[in-house]
Coordinates of C-alpha atoms in Angstrom, one line a residue:
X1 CA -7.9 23.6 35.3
X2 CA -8.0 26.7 33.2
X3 CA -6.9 28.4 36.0
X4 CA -4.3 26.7 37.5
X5 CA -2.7 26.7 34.2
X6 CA -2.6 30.8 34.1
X7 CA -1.9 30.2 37.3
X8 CA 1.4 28.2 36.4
X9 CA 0.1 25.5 38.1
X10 CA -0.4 23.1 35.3
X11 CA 2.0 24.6 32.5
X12 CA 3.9 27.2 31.0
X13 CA 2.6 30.8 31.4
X14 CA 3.0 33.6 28.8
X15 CA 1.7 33.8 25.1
X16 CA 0.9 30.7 23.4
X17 CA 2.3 30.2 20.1
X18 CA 0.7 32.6 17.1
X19 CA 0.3 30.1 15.0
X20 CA -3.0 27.7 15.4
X21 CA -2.6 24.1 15.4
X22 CA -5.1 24.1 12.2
X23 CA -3.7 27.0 9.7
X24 CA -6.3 28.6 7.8
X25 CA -6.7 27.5 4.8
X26 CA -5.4 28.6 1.8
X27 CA -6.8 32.0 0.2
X28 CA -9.2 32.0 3.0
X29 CA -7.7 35.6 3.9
X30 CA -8.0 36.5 0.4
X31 CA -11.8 35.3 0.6
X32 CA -12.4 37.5 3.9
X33 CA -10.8 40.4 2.3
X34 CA -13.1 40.3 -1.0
X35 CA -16.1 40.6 2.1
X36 CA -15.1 43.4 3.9
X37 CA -11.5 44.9 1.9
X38 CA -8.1 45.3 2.4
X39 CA -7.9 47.5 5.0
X40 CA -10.7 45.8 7.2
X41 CA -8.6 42.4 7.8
X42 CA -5.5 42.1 9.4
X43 CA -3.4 38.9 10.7
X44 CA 0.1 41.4 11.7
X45 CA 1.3 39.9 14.9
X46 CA 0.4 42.7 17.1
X47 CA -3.1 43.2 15.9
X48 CA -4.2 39.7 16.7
X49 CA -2.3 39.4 20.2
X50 CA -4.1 43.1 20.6
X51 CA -7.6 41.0 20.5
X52 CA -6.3 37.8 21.7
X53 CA -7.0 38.8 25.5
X54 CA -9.0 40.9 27.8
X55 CA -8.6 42.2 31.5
X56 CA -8.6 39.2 32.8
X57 CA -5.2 37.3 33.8
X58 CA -5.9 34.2 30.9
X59 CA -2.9 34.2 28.8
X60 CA -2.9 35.8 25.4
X61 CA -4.2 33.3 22.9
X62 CA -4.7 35.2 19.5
X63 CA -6.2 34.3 16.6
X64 CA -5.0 33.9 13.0
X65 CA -6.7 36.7 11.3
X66 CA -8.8 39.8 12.7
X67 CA -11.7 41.4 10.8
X68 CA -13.9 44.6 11.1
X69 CA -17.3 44.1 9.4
X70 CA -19.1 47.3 9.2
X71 CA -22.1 45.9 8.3
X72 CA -24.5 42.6 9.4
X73 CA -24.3 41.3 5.9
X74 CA -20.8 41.5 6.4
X75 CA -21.1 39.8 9.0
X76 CA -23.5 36.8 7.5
X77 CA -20.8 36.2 4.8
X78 CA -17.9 36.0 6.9
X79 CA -19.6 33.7 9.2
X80 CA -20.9 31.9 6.3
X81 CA -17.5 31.3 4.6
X82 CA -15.8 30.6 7.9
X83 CA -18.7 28.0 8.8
X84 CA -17.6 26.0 4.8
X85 CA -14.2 26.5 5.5
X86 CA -14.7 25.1 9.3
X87 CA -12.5 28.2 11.0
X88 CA -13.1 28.8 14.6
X89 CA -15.0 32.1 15.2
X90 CA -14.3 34.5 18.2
X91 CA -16.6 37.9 18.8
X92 CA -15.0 40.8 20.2
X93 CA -16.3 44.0 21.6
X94 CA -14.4 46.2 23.7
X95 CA -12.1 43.9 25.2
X96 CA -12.9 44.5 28.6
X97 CA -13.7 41.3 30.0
X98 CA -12.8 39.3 32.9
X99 CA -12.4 35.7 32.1
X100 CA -10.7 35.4 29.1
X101 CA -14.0 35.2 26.7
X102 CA -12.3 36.6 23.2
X103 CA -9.1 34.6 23.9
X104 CA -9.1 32.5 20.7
X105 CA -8.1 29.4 22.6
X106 CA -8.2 27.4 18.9
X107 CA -6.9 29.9 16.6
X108 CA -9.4 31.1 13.9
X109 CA -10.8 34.6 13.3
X110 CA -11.8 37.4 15.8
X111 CA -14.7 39.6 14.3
X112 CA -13.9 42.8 15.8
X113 CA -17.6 44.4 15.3
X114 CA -16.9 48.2 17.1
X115 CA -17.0 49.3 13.6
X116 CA -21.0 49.0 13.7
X117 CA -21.9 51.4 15.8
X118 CA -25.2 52.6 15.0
X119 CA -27.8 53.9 17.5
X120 CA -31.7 53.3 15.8
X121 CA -34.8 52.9 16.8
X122 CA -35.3 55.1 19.7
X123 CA -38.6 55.3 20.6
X124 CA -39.5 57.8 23.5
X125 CA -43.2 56.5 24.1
X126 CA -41.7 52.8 24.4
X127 CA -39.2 53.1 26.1
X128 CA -36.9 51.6 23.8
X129 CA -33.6 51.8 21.8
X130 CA -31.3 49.8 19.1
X131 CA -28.0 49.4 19.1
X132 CA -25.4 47.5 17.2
X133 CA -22.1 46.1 19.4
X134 CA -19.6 48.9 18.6
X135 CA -21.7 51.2 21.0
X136 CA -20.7 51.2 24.5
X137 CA -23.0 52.1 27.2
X138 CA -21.4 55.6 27.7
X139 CA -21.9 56.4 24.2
X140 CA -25.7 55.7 24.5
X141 CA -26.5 57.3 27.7
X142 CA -24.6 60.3 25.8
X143 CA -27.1 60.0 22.9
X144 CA -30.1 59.9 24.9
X145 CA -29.2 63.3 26.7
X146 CA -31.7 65.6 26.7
X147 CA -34.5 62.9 26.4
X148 CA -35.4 62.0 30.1
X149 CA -34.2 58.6 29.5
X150 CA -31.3 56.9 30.8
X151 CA -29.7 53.1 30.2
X152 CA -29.0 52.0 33.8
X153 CA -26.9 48.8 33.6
X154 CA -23.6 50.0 34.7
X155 CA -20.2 47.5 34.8
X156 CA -18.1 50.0 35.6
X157 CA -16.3 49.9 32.6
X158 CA -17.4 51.3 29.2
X159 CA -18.3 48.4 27.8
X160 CA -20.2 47.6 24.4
X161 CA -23.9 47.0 24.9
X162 CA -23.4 44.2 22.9
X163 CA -20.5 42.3 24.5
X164 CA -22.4 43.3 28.1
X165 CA -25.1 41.5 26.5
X166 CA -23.4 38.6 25.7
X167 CA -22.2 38.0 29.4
X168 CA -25.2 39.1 31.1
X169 CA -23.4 41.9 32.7
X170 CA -24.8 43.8 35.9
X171 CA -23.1 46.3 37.8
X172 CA -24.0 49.0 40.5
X173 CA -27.5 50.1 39.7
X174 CA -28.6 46.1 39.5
X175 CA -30.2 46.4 42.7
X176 CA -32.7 48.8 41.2
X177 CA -32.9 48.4 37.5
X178 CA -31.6 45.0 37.2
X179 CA -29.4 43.3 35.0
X180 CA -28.9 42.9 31.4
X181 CA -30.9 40.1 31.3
X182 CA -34.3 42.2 32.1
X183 CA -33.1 44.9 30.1
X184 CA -32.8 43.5 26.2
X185 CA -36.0 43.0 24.5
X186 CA -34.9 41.5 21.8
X187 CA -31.2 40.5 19.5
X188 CA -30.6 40.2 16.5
X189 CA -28.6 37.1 15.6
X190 CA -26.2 35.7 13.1
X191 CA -25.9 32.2 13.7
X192 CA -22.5 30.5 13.1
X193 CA -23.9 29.4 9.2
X194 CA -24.7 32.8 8.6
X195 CA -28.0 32.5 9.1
X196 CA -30.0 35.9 10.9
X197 CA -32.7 35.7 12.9
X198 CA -34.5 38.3 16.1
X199 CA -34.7 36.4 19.2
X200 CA -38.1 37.8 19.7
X201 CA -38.9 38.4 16.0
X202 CA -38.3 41.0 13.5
X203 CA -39.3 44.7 13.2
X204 CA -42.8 44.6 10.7
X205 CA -45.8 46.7 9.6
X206 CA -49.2 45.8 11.0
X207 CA -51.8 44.5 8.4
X208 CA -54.2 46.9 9.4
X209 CA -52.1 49.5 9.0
X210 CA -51.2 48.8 5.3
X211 CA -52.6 51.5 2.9
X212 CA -52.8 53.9 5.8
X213 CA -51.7 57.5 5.1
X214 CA -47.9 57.0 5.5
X215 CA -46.7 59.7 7.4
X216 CA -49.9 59.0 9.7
X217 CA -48.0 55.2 9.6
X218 CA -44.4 56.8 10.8
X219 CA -45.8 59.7 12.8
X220 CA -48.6 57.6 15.2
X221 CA -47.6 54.0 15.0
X222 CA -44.0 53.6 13.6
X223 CA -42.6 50.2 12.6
X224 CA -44.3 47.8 15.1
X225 CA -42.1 45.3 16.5
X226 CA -43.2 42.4 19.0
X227 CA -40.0 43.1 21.1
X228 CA -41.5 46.5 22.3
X229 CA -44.5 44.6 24.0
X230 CA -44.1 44.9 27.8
X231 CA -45.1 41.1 28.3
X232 CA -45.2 38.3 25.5
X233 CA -45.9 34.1 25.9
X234 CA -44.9 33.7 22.5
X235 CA -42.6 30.3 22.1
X236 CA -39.6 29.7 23.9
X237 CA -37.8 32.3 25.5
X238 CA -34.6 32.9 22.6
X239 CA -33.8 36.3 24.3
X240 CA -32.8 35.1 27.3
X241 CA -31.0 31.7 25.4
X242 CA -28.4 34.7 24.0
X243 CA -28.3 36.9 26.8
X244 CA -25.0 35.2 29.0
X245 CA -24.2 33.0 25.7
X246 CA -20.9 34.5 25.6
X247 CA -20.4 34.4 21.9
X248 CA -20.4 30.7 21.9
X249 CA -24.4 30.2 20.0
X250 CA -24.1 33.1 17.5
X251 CA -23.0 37.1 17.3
X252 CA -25.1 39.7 18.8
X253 CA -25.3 42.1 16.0
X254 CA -28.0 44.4 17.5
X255 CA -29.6 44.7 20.7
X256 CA -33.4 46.5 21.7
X257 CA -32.8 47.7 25.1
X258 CA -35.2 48.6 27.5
X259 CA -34.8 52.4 28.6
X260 CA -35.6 53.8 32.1
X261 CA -36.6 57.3 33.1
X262 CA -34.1 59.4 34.6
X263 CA -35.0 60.2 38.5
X264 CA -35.9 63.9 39.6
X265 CA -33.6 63.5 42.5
X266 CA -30.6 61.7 42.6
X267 CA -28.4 61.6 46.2
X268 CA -25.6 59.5 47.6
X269 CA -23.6 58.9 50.7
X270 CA -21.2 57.2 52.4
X271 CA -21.4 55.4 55.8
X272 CA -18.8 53.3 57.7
X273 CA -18.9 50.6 60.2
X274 CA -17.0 49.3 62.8
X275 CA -16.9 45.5 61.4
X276 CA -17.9 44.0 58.3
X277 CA -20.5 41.9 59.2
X278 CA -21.8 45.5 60.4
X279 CA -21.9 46.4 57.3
X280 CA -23.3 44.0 55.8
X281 CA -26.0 43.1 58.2
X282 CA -26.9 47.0 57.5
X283 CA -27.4 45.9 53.8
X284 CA -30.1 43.6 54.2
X285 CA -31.8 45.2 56.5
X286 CA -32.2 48.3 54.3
X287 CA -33.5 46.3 51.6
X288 CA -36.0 44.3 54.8
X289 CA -37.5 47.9 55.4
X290 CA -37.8 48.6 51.4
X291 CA -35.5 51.3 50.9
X292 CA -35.8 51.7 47.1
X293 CA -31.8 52.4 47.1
X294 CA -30.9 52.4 43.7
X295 CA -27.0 51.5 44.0
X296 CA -25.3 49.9 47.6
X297 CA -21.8 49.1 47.2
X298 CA -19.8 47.8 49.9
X299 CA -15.8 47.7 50.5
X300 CA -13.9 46.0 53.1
X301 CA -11.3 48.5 54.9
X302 CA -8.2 47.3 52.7
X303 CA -10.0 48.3 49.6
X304 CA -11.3 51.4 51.5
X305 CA -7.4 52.4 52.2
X306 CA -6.4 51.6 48.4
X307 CA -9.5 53.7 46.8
X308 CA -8.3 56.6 49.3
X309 CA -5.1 56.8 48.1
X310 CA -5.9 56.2 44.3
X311 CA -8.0 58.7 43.7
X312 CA -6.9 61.3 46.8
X313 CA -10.4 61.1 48.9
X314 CA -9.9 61.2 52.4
X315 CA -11.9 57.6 53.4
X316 CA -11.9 56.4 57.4
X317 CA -9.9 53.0 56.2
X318 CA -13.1 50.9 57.8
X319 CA -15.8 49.1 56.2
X320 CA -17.7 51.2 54.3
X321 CA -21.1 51.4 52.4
X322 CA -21.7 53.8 49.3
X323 CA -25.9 54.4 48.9
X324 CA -27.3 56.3 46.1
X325 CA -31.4 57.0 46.3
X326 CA -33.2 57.8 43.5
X327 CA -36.9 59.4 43.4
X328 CA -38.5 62.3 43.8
X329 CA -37.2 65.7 46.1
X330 CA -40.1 64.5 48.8
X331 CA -39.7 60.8 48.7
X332 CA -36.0 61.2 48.7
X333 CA -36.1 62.9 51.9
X334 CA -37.9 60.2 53.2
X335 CA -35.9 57.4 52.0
X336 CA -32.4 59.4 53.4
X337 CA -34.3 59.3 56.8
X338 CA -35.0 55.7 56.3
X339 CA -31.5 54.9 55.9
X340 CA -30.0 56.8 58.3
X341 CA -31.8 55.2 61.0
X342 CA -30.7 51.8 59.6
X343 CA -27.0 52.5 59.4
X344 CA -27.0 54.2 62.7
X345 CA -29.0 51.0 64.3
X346 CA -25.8 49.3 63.0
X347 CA -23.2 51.2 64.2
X348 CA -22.4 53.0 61.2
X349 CA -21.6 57.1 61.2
X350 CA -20.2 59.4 58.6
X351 CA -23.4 59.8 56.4
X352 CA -23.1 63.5 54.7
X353 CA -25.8 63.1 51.4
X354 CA -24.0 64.4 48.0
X355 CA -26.6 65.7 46.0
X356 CA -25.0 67.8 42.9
X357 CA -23.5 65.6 40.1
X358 CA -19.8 66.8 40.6
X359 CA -20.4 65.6 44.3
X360 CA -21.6 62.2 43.5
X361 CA -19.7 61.8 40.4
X362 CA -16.3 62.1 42.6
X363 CA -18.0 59.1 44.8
X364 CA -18.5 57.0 41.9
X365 CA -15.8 57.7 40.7
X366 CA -13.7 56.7 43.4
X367 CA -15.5 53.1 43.6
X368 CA -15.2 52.6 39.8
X369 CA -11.5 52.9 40.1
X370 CA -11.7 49.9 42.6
X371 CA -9.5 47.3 40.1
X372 CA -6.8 50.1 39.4
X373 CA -6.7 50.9 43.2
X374 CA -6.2 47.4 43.9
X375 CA -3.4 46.5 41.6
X376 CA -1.7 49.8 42.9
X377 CA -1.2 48.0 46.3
X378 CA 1.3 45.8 45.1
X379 CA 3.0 47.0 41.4
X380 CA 3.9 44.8 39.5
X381 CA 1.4 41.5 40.5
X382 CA -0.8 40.4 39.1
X383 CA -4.8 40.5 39.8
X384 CA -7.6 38.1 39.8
X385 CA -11.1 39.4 40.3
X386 CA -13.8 36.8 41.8
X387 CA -17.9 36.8 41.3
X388 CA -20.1 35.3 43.3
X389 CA -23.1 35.7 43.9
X390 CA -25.6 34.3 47.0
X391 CA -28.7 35.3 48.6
X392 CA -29.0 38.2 50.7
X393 CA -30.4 35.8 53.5
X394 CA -26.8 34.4 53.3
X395 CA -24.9 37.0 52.3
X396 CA -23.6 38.5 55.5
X397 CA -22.2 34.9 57.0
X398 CA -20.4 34.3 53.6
X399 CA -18.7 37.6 53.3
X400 CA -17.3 37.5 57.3
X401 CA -16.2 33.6 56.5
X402 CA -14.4 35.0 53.0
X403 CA -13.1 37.6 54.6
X404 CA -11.5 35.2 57.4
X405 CA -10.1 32.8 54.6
X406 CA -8.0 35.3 53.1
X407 CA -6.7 36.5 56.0
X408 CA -5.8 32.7 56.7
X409 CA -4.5 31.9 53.5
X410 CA -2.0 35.2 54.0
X411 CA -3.1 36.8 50.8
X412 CA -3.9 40.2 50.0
X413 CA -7.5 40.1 48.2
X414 CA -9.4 43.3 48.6
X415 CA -13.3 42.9 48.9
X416 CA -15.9 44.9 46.8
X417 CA -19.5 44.4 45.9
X418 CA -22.4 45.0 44.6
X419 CA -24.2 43.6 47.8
X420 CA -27.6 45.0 47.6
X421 CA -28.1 41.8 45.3
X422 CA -25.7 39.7 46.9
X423 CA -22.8 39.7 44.4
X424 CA -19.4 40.8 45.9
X425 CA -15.6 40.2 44.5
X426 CA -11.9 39.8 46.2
X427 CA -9.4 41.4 43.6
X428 CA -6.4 39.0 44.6
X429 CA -3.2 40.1 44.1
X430 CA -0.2 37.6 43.3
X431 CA 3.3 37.0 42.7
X432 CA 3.1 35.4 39.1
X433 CA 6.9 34.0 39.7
X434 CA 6.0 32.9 43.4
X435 CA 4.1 29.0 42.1
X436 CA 3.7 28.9 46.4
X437 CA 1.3 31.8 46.2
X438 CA -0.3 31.1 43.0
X439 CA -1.2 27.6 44.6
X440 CA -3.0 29.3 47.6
X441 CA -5.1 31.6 45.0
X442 CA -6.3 28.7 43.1
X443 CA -7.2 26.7 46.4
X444 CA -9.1 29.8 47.5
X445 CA -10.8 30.6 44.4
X446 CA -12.5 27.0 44.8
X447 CA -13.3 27.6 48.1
X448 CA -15.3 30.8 47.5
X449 CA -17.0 29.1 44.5
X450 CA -17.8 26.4 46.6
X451 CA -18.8 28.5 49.6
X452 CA -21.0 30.2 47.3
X453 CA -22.6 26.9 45.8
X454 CA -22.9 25.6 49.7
X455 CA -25.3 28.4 50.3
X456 CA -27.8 28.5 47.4
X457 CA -25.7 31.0 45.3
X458 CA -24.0 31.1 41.8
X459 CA -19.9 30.8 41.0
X460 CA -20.5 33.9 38.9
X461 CA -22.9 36.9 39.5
X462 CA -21.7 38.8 36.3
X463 CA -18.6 38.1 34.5
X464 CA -19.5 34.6 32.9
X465 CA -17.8 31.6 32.9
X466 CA -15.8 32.5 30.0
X467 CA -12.2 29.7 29.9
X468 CA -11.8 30.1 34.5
X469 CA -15.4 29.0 36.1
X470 CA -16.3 25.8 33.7
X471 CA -15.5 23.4 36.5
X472 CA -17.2 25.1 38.8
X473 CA -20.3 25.2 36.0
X474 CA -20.7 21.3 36.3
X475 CA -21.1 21.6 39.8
X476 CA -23.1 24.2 40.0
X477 CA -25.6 23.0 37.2
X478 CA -25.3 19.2 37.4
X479 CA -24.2 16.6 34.5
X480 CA -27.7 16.3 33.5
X481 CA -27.7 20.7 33.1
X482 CA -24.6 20.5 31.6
X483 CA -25.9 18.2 29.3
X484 CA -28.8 20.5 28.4
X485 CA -26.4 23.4 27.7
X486 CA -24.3 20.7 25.4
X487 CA -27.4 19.6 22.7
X488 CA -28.9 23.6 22.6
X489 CA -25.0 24.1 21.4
X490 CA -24.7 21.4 19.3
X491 CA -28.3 21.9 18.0
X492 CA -26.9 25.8 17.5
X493 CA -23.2 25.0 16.2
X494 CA -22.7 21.4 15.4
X495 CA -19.0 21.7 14.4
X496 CA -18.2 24.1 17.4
X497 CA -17.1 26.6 16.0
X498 CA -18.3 29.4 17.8
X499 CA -15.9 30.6 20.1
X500 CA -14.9 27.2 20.9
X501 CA -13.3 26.1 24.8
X502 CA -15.7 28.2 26.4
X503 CA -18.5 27.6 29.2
X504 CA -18.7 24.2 27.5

């Protein structure tokens, strides 16, 4: 239903009103500004429609007040004195996500946390890192130049650790390095009372190393934490709880990632087929025969055409795969053998390795600017990105029957993926004023959920459920899942409170 309202289908479009129903009470702006000051709260008009929506096509819902803790005790109070004063709360990060999970659908305040931005706890041997939610992925892998240590998860767009966190992001190096969810070792929590707690317990001293000499202390063992053991059966699993909670259990105030070490040899390529289900059919098979490819994107020949022109590379408009191998100089030359013989097997031609980082950079760069490319195909619409996600078994009879719906349906709905895990998107492009059109996204959109559910896989690979998917949540999960997910939140946030009308 959420959609087909943005959609127009089930009521007005455009901003909702800026006003909640429930006005904050009084001097509670006066209260959050004795927390953080003056200058760190705002309710002008522009500031809270400026973090009232993201990238996605929700309408903007803004909240009634929007402030920038620079601190997690700052952070504990506000929650605190919102949770008293029962005011809706809404994290936000970077902004940059893609169904509508800061819109503040009930009013309240947003906690705008890319003020804490600090970067701690690197340790070299561990392979391990801290960060608070105002760092972005771009400004950590910047930090860790120099090191031999890399953070792999990439969305595409610079997006705060944090937030990515929250919606158990993934990207184009899942295939290899996985997704958020394997890649946070532990969070640091403020629950919606303003209580803190680490998902998989707090930074501490060993006993045993108590009256030790202390620089021996700092220089050998450091501050031991049980989130930088490899494996651990200790309780419930309160890391994973958060990871993909979408800031409706609590705020992600810091995150323990797990760091990867960067490959001797990097090389990527592009290859294109005479079908789709050519290309596709090459995917699996190059992950049958164990190619450790590292990214494997795939784009149908409309998005092919679109990224072309965008960013001025001269692309065969067919379907196309874009590999990357990672590894050493001897095993890389083995794996480019490997999967040239697969994409020639499969009728696929144009492979020419890019091996120097301006090279491949200008590749990735290319795909990145997929959404962009997309929207350039018809100014002035409107876009829609989908997510699913289905085994690779089923991947390639899902992607040919997608691709033959939209064609049916007459609408124009590029197709983009990161296949080698069996996650792909259509980027549908619509007439906001044509209600004839915006009916034949929303019937399509359940369809491809659907299809997806039909064959073992997931109505979301990556962006969350956020306000668009929750329908497609109860059928995916079941009432009796759906109930689960309803008592850990009510156990969590009894008065719902924490960015309220979404998943749930």
């Amino acid at each position: 239903m959420a959609l087909r309202r943005v959609l127009g289908l089930g009521g007005a479009l455009g901003r909702r009103s800026c006003c909640s129903q429930h006005p904050l009470p009084p001097d509670f702006v006066e209260a959050l500004r004795a927390v953080v000051g003056g200058p760190n709260v705002s309710t002008a008009m522009a500031v809270r429609e400026q973090h009232g929506h993201d990238e996605s096509m929700h309408a903007c819902a803004p909240p009634d007040a929007v402030v920038w803790p620079q601190a997690v005790g700052q952070v504990q109070e506000l929650a605190a004195l919102c949770h008293r004063c029962r005011v809706p709360m809404v994290p936000f990060g970077t902004g940059t996500g893609l169904e509508g999970g800061v819109n503040a659908v009930q009013g309240g305040v947003c906690f705008d946390l890319s003020r804490m931005d600090a970067i701690t706890e690197l340790s070299l041997e561990d392979f391990s890192v801290a960060v608070e939610p105002g760092v972005t992925r771009k400004a950590l892998n910047s930090y860790l130049r120099g090191t031999g240590l890399w953070f792999p998860v990439d969305p595409g767009a610079d997006a705060s650790l944090c937030g990515m966190a929250a919606t158990g992001a993934s990207g184009t190096n899942a295939v290899r390095y996985g997704t958020m969810r394997p890649n946070v070792l532990n969070l640091r929590v403020v629950l919606p009372d303003g209580r803190l707690f680490h998902t998989a317990g707090p930074g501490r001293q060993p006993r045993w190393a108590q009256g030790a000499r202390p620089g021996w202390v700092r220089g050998c063992l450091g501050t031991c934490s049980p989130a930088l053991c490899r494996k651990r059966a200790a309780g419930y699993d309160l890391t994973s709880l958060f990871v993909g909670s979408e800031g409706t259990l609590g705020f992600l105030t810091q995150a323990t990632l797990r760091l990867h070490p960067l490959p001797e040899a990097t090389a990527a390529t592009i290859a294109t087929f005479p079908s789709v289900r050519a290309a596709v059919d090459c995917t699996v098979q190059v992950l049958q025969a164990a190619v450790p490819v590292a990214r494997i994107e795939f784009l149908d020949e409309v998005m092919v055409g679109a990224c072309g022109r965008f960013s001025g590379l001269e692309l065969p408009e067919a379907p196309l795969l874009l590999l990357e191998l990672h590894g050493s100089r001897h095993s890389l030359a083995e794996q480019q053998r490997q999967a040239e013989e697969i994409v020639r097997l499969n009728g696929g031609s144009g492979l020419a390795w890019a091996e120097e980082p301006e090279e491949r950079g200008r590749l990735w760069d290319m795909r990145h600017s997929a959404w962009y490319a997309a929207l350039a195909l018809r100014p002035g619409c409107q876009g829609y990105s989908t997510d699913v996600c289905v085994p690779i078994s089923r991947l390639p009879d899902v992607v040919v029957e997608t691709k033959r719906d939209l064609q049916d349906s007459s609408l124009t709905g590029p197709m983009v993926g990161h296949v080698g895990d069996g996650n792909f998107h259509c980027i549908l492009l619509f007439n906001r004023q044509d209600p004839a059109e915006a009916q034949r996204i929303h019937a399509f959109t359940q369809r491809l959920g659907r299809r997806a559910l039909a064959a073992g896989g997931t109505c979301t690979g990556e962006h969350g459920v956020g306000l668009g998917k929750r329908a497609l949540l109860l059928e995916e999960l079941g009432p009796e899942g759906l109930d689960t997910l309803r008592c850990i939140k009510a156990a969590l946030d009894p008065h719902n409170l924490m960015n309220p009308g979404k998943v749930l």
